[in-house]
Amino acid sequence: MEATDSSPRAEAARPSWRLRLFGQVLESWVRIKRDPADAASLLIPGVPVCYVIERYGLSDALILEQACREAGLPSALVPLRGVSGKRRRTSYFATSLRNSLFWNPARRRAPTEPLAQIVDALELAPDQDVQLVPVSIFVGRAPNRESGWFSVLFSENWVVVGRFRRLLALMLNGRDTHVQFSKPVSLRSVLVEEQAQPRDRTVRKIARVLRAHFRRIRSAVIGPDLSHRRTVVDAVVNAEPVREATAATAVKEALTRTQAHKRAHDYAMEIAADYSHPVVRSLSFLLSSFWNKIYGGVRMNHFDRLRAVAPGHEVIYVPCHRSHIDYLLLSWLLYNNGIVPPHIAAGVNLNLPILGPILRRGGAFFLRRSFKSNALYSAVFSEYVSQLFARGVSLEYFVEGGRSRTGRLLQPKAGMLAMTIRAFLRESRRPVVFQPVYIGYEKLMEGKSYIGELSGQPKEKESLFGLLRSVKVLRQHYGRVAVNFGEPVFLTELLDREAPTWRETGAEEKPEWFARTVDSLAERIQVNVNRAADVNPINLIAVALLATPKHSMAESDLLTQLDLYRSLLTELPYGERVTITDQTPAQIIAYAEQMQWTRRVRHPLGDVLCSDGKQGVLLSYFRNNVLHLFAAGAWIACCFINNRRMARASVVRLSRLVYPFLQAELFLPWNEDGFVERIQATIDFFVRRGIFTLDAEGRVLNRGAGQGDAAFQLRTLAHSLLQAFERYYIAIAVLVKHGPHTISAAELENLCTLTAQRLSLLHELNAPEFFDKALFKGFIQQLRERRVVWTDDAGKLDFDTALNEVAKDAKVILSREIRHGILKLAPEPKPAAAPPAPPAPPAQDEAA
């Protein structure tokens, strides 16, 4: 590719001997990571190249020259040739002022002067062109295990540093230098577009666009240029919504304006992060050692798609919430891969001594669990989110509101989503993208505490003592971790679909479409998290072993079952971003033994794999992580637990009936017709595997005898979903037993939870999520939304014969023994209080 003049004089042009000497010294120490690696492919063939960097400085010029040489690009330190007019001594310029060691008015030229010279030359030669290549240079981006602790203090930031500090940064962090080449811009094309404008205005516009480009790249790599925390707090307190809330609070609580203002200021200080680049770099250095100690590897998938979206967008990270490790892990991964860590919404319970200030400087801002009754706190918090939004700060929060104790995605709490949409309507400077993230573990630090909480034990409050006590986790090994970036949700596209008139809506109004749009966004985020699931060996072991009463299975059967699951997920992909372990069934079993999830019992007729005691209970968490991937297959299997033959049309009819409840519980991605198509494809898969046979007309499905391998595989697969239908039947049975107009939705939830707990005790169901109150609440809500039940004027639940039809369909799935057991355990309705006896008539005088 020819990018400079091909004359002999041009070929002989070389940098001065002084620059070559300094460059050799610097090259012996500096190690450059280029992005993209094949930067030469970006250039326009045959057009002279002029590089544009952000700041002048000898080190930046030499780093640019080294990067160009390593990438096979034209030199930046030779005169720019190929254009007529005044010849420049170098083929680069910066968008900032040149700082001279000694004050020299001749060298303090306007930043636009080099650009103006090139524009003048092109105006004199209409047939010539120059391509401008913006190049961003960062010294000290990513720490590694060999990095010195002191080097974190001299990492790249927004401050323009002096020569001595730059020299220290090169000495300490020169081996972690990042050079990013951007797509070139044809200067001739710009001049043609702006030919009607004055020359000075065109030059200023090009310079402004270049400066904005460098700010955008720097913001994506090291984070936005945040002012001091006190400045952000002052902006929050002085904002109009907060001042109005402050005045209202002063009147309501009989406070002076000064007292109310101080309370608002204290709230803002309690909330606000105190982001520090050196602290973030220090934490990254520490966490690198921490992950290597407790994990066998951290795998990240689909990150390249995020990297392509992040520049120019306001990115809101919305991961699933499984562990306290989630936000540390995600921030560390982003930082080490060249994207600034987000500001993270953390519960105020984590604002502990020592830990709180560290998290705050790492980008955490704290919020109370509930602040609906505190109008001033709500106004301050909303304004703080808006201020971050206006400053271009990426955010991270968990739409579930808290950590999942069951391994399933929780029903979303939409408060932060609503604040984000309002901030966008108020400050829509950049497009917003929500980035769902799935985080999959093979062992959880909090596993035992989750089991205790689901069993009724109170949640242990976070404390400094508890934090110190948890240091013992460093002695354990937690397997591998997968972080999958799901399909992003673009806010503008969602608004255009849900509310086409949103652009005409004022930021402070409450339009009728707002609540619907927030709910739709929350559901889409959860669906996309599930569509980016990672299926690890422990997930597959859990789905298989927990289907047996004693959590045990013969090795030969377990191998067959694992092969069935892997084939089902591979042949019928749930989503393009789902990742599946590449281990064979035999390797999966060996790995589960290594991780101490299973125990092998030797036997002459064949070894047995089992998971004992609490290990089996803990495995239910990892089964629930991927339960949605098996929903269609498990539902079909449930239909054949008590039936050997069933019409294909009957399976489809029941699928349409049950799908809304499964979709709400598992955040499945299909509409009703899409689920039917999935059911049909899964049936065909089972036929190919020999699990089903078809009659001559292909209308009736037949499974093998109950003692056969095919029936065993179906029963094992069905078990993962069977408990959901048992919960559904509990709710229906309790409601029918009490009758209409007798209990409220909240009372039904409590009665269902108690019934499930008792059933679990009597039948030794080692699945704490079986009596999770939130799951019953979601099912009852779906019954209400589909008008199967409704609330009367007194707040009690009413229903008609449609509920009895639903109960009849349960016979297809649940055995008579299970149904009768649930009906027996369902609590009897309390007898209605007898009406008070009428008062006795007054005694009459006999004389009367």
Tab-separated table of C-alpha atoms in Angstrom, residues 80-311:
chain	number	residue	atom	x	y	z
A	80	LEU	CA	4.365	14.965	5.058
A	81	ARG	CA	4.749	14.762	1.300
A	82	GLY	CA	2.435	14.125	-1.578
A	83	VAL	CA	0.705	17.498	-1.213
A	84	SER	CA	1.824	20.810	-2.633
A	85	GLY	CA	2.320	23.948	-0.574
A	86	LYS	CA	4.261	24.419	2.646
A	87	ARG	CA	5.936	21.158	3.622
A	88	ARG	CA	5.493	19.909	7.202
A	89	ARG	CA	8.509	18.486	9.045
A	90	THR	CA	6.461	15.558	10.441
A	91	SER	CA	3.446	13.530	9.376
A	92	TYR	CA	1.532	14.046	12.594
A	93	PHE	CA	0.045	16.804	14.707
A	94	ALA	CA	-1.810	17.054	18.018
A	95	THR	CA	-5.125	18.646	18.892
A	96	SER	CA	-3.691	20.385	21.990
A	97	LEU	CA	-1.246	23.217	22.539
A	98	ARG	CA	2.458	22.408	22.333
A	99	ASN	CA	4.130	22.862	25.741
A	100	SER	CA	7.718	24.111	25.546
A	101	LEU	CA	10.326	23.517	28.236
A	102	PHE	CA	11.210	27.208	28.019
A	103	TRP	CA	8.584	29.769	27.147
A	104	ASN	CA	8.851	30.453	23.448
A	105	PRO	CA	6.074	32.485	21.795
A	106	ALA	CA	7.058	31.113	18.407
A	107	ARG	CA	6.168	27.567	19.467
A	108	ARG	CA	2.854	28.393	21.175
A	109	ARG	CA	0.816	28.238	18.027
A	110	ALA	CA	-2.893	27.641	17.892
A	111	PRO	CA	-3.794	23.927	17.933
A	112	THR	CA	-5.572	24.344	14.594
A	113	GLU	CA	-2.531	25.795	12.779
A	114	PRO	CA	-1.091	22.453	11.506
A	115	LEU	CA	-4.508	21.424	10.278
A	116	ALA	CA	-4.987	24.812	8.607
A	117	GLN	CA	-1.684	24.415	6.745
A	118	ILE	CA	-2.786	21.070	5.301
A	119	VAL	CA	-6.200	22.483	4.343
A	120	ASP	CA	-4.487	25.405	2.579
A	121	ALA	CA	-2.282	22.992	0.633
A	122	LEU	CA	-5.295	20.947	-0.487
A	123	GLU	CA	-7.153	24.059	-1.592
A	124	LEU	CA	-4.222	24.843	-3.898
A	125	ALA	CA	-4.248	21.287	-5.300
A	126	PRO	CA	-7.854	20.110	-5.884
A	127	ASP	CA	-6.675	16.719	-7.213
A	128	GLN	CA	-4.784	15.817	-4.004
A	129	ASP	CA	-5.967	14.336	-0.702
A	130	VAL	CA	-4.694	13.531	2.801
A	131	GLN	CA	-6.114	10.921	5.144
A	132	LEU	CA	-6.190	11.877	8.841
A	133	VAL	CA	-5.697	8.867	11.148
A	134	PRO	CA	-6.631	9.569	14.793
A	135	VAL	CA	-4.351	7.613	17.179
A	136	SER	CA	-5.062	7.340	20.920
A	137	ILE	CA	-2.116	6.549	23.226
A	138	PHE	CA	-2.503	5.263	26.796
A	139	VAL	CA	0.454	4.428	29.043
A	140	GLY	CA	-0.381	2.050	31.876
A	141	ARG	CA	-3.798	0.649	30.945
A	142	ALA	CA	-3.880	-2.919	32.234
A	143	PRO	CA	-1.964	-4.266	35.238
A	144	ASN	CA	-0.632	-7.766	35.342
A	145	ARG	CA	0.761	-9.988	38.049
A	146	GLU	CA	4.284	-8.637	37.485
A	147	SER	CA	3.191	-5.008	37.854
A	148	GLY	CA	4.661	-3.178	40.789
A	149	TRP	CA	2.290	-1.770	43.387
A	150	PHE	CA	3.764	1.723	42.974
A	151	SER	CA	2.990	1.722	39.261
A	152	VAL	CA	-0.753	1.995	39.859
A	153	LEU	CA	-0.264	5.615	40.956
A	154	PHE	CA	0.990	6.600	37.504
A	155	SER	CA	-1.703	5.077	35.331
A	156	GLU	CA	-3.350	6.971	32.488
A	157	ASN	CA	-5.990	9.571	33.425
A	158	TRP	CA	-7.539	12.820	32.245
A	159	VAL	CA	-4.964	15.110	33.853
A	160	VAL	CA	-2.350	16.693	31.577
A	161	VAL	CA	0.856	15.615	33.321
A	162	GLY	CA	4.308	17.159	33.231
A	163	ARG	CA	7.457	15.695	31.773
A	164	PHE	CA	8.724	14.198	35.031
A	165	ARG	CA	5.445	12.400	35.772
A	166	ARG	CA	5.264	11.171	32.178
A	167	LEU	CA	8.797	9.818	32.512
A	168	LEU	CA	7.829	7.946	35.699
A	169	ALA	CA	4.714	6.584	33.984
A	170	LEU	CA	6.851	5.265	31.120
A	171	MET	CA	9.359	3.693	33.508
A	172	LEU	CA	6.671	2.000	35.612
A	173	ASN	CA	3.942	1.264	33.064
A	174	GLY	CA	5.669	1.430	29.689
A	175	ARG	CA	5.213	-2.299	29.150
A	176	ASP	CA	1.446	-1.800	29.374
A	177	THR	CA	1.088	0.772	26.586
A	178	HIS	CA	-2.094	0.737	24.517
A	179	VAL	CA	-2.248	2.388	21.071
A	180	GLN	CA	-5.610	2.553	19.321
A	181	PHE	CA	-5.794	3.413	15.615
A	182	SER	CA	-9.136	4.743	14.413
A	183	LYS	CA	-10.651	4.688	10.965
A	184	PRO	CA	-9.033	7.368	8.742
A	185	VAL	CA	-10.917	10.386	7.465
A	186	SER	CA	-10.467	11.692	3.938
A	187	LEU	CA	-9.778	15.409	4.338
A	188	ARG	CA	-10.760	16.042	0.721
A	189	SER	CA	-14.213	14.513	1.343
A	190	VAL	CA	-14.735	16.827	4.315
A	191	LEU	CA	-13.709	19.882	2.307
A	192	VAL	CA	-16.129	18.946	-0.464
A	193	GLU	CA	-18.974	18.641	2.052
A	194	GLU	CA	-18.065	21.990	3.628
A	195	GLN	CA	-17.187	23.859	0.436
A	196	ALA	CA	-19.904	26.445	1.048
A	197	GLN	CA	-18.438	27.321	4.467
A	198	PRO	CA	-15.557	29.720	5.201
A	199	ARG	CA	-12.151	28.075	5.474
A	200	ASP	CA	-11.605	29.028	9.161
A	201	ARG	CA	-14.960	27.607	10.167
A	202	THR	CA	-14.225	24.323	8.389
A	203	VAL	CA	-10.854	24.018	10.150
A	204	ARG	CA	-12.411	24.687	13.553
A	205	LYS	CA	-15.149	22.130	12.886
A	206	ILE	CA	-12.648	19.411	11.926
A	207	ALA	CA	-10.573	20.150	15.035
A	208	ARG	CA	-13.678	20.042	17.228
A	209	VAL	CA	-14.738	16.686	15.788
A	210	LEU	CA	-11.234	15.285	16.396
A	211	ARG	CA	-11.225	16.481	20.004
A	212	ALA	CA	-14.665	14.941	20.565
A	213	HIS	CA	-13.413	11.676	19.064
A	214	PHE	CA	-10.442	11.564	21.452
A	215	ARG	CA	-12.696	12.337	24.430
A	216	ARG	CA	-15.046	9.535	23.414
A	217	ILE	CA	-12.214	7.016	23.090
A	218	ARG	CA	-10.608	8.114	26.364
A	219	SER	CA	-13.974	7.923	28.104
A	220	ALA	CA	-14.515	4.374	26.815
A	221	VAL	CA	-11.005	3.267	27.842
A	222	ILE	CA	-10.386	4.982	31.213
A	223	GLY	CA	-13.756	6.457	32.076
A	224	PRO	CA	-15.383	9.889	31.839
A	225	ASP	CA	-13.703	12.978	33.222
A	226	LEU	CA	-15.527	13.181	36.551
A	227	SER	CA	-15.255	16.254	38.693
A	228	HIS	CA	-14.551	15.981	42.391
A	229	ARG	CA	-17.255	14.230	44.376
A	230	ARG	CA	-18.123	17.486	46.134
A	231	THR	CA	-18.802	19.156	42.778
A	232	VAL	CA	-21.233	16.403	41.767
A	233	VAL	CA	-22.947	16.585	45.161
A	234	ASP	CA	-23.348	20.356	44.865
A	235	ALA	CA	-24.875	19.948	41.406
A	236	VAL	CA	-27.344	17.411	42.810
A	237	VAL	CA	-28.378	19.529	45.796
A	238	ASN	CA	-28.816	22.665	43.687
A	239	ALA	CA	-30.877	20.983	40.962
A	240	GLU	CA	-34.448	22.226	40.627
A	241	PRO	CA	-36.218	18.907	41.545
A	242	VAL	CA	-34.114	18.580	44.723
A	243	ARG	CA	-34.677	22.214	45.702
A	244	GLU	CA	-38.410	21.714	45.347
A	245	ALA	CA	-38.270	18.538	47.455
A	246	THR	CA	-36.122	20.363	50.037
A	247	ALA	CA	-38.652	23.178	50.328
A	248	ALA	CA	-41.538	20.695	50.646
A	249	THR	CA	-39.695	18.782	53.377
A	250	ALA	CA	-38.974	21.986	55.279
A	251	VAL	CA	-42.668	22.867	55.286
A	252	LYS	CA	-43.861	19.347	56.091
A	253	GLU	CA	-41.456	18.741	58.986
A	254	ALA	CA	-41.211	22.327	60.245
A	255	LEU	CA	-37.502	22.635	59.410
A	256	THR	CA	-35.555	25.704	58.464
A	257	ARG	CA	-34.320	25.914	54.884
A	258	THR	CA	-30.772	25.469	56.175
A	259	GLN	CA	-31.693	22.279	58.042
A	260	ALA	CA	-33.538	20.833	55.071
A	261	HIS	CA	-30.664	21.742	52.739
A	262	LYS	CA	-28.182	20.044	55.083
A	263	ARG	CA	-30.311	16.901	55.119
A	264	ALA	CA	-30.366	16.824	51.296
A	265	HIS	CA	-26.592	17.368	51.255
A	266	ASP	CA	-26.075	14.522	53.751
A	267	TYR	CA	-28.227	12.232	51.622
A	268	ALA	CA	-26.161	13.081	48.542
A	269	MET	CA	-22.891	12.431	50.378
A	270	GLU	CA	-24.276	9.103	51.627
A	271	ILE	CA	-25.141	8.099	48.052
A	272	ALA	CA	-22.354	9.490	45.874
A	273	ALA	CA	-19.375	7.523	44.587
A	274	ASP	CA	-15.867	8.969	44.854
A	275	TYR	CA	-14.347	7.421	41.753
A	276	SER	CA	-10.548	7.209	41.780
A	277	HIS	CA	-8.518	5.906	38.829
A	278	PRO	CA	-5.536	4.895	41.033
A	279	VAL	CA	-7.851	2.974	43.378
A	280	VAL	CA	-9.558	1.212	40.453
A	281	ARG	CA	-6.174	0.217	39.075
A	282	SER	CA	-5.042	-0.912	42.523
A	283	LEU	CA	-8.175	-3.035	42.949
A	284	SER	CA	-7.608	-4.576	39.537
A	285	PHE	CA	-4.083	-5.484	40.580
A	286	LEU	CA	-5.344	-7.118	43.789
A	287	LEU	CA	-8.271	-8.912	42.165
A	288	SER	CA	-6.016	-10.508	39.553
A	289	SER	CA	-4.273	-12.422	42.337
A	290	PHE	CA	-7.592	-13.098	44.099
A	291	TRP	CA	-9.232	-14.711	41.051
A	292	ASN	CA	-6.163	-16.806	40.326
A	293	LYS	CA	-6.265	-18.108	43.876
A	294	ILE	CA	-9.917	-19.120	44.154
A	295	TYR	CA	-10.925	-19.796	40.539
A	296	GLY	CA	-9.596	-22.145	37.919
A	297	GLY	CA	-10.246	-19.614	35.176
A	298	VAL	CA	-12.583	-16.808	34.159
A	299	ARG	CA	-13.995	-17.173	30.646
A	300	MET	CA	-15.662	-14.292	28.820
A	301	ASN	CA	-17.844	-14.729	25.736
A	302	HIS	CA	-19.257	-12.288	23.155
A	303	PHE	CA	-17.203	-9.387	24.511
A	304	ASP	CA	-16.254	-8.277	20.995
A	305	ARG	CA	-19.887	-7.333	20.357
A	306	LEU	CA	-19.917	-5.126	23.447
A	307	ARG	CA	-16.661	-3.489	22.381
A	308	ALA	CA	-18.244	-2.574	19.058
A	309	VAL	CA	-21.296	-1.018	20.742
A	310	ALA	CA	-19.738	0.795	23.738
A	311	PRO	CA	-18.110	3.850	22.042
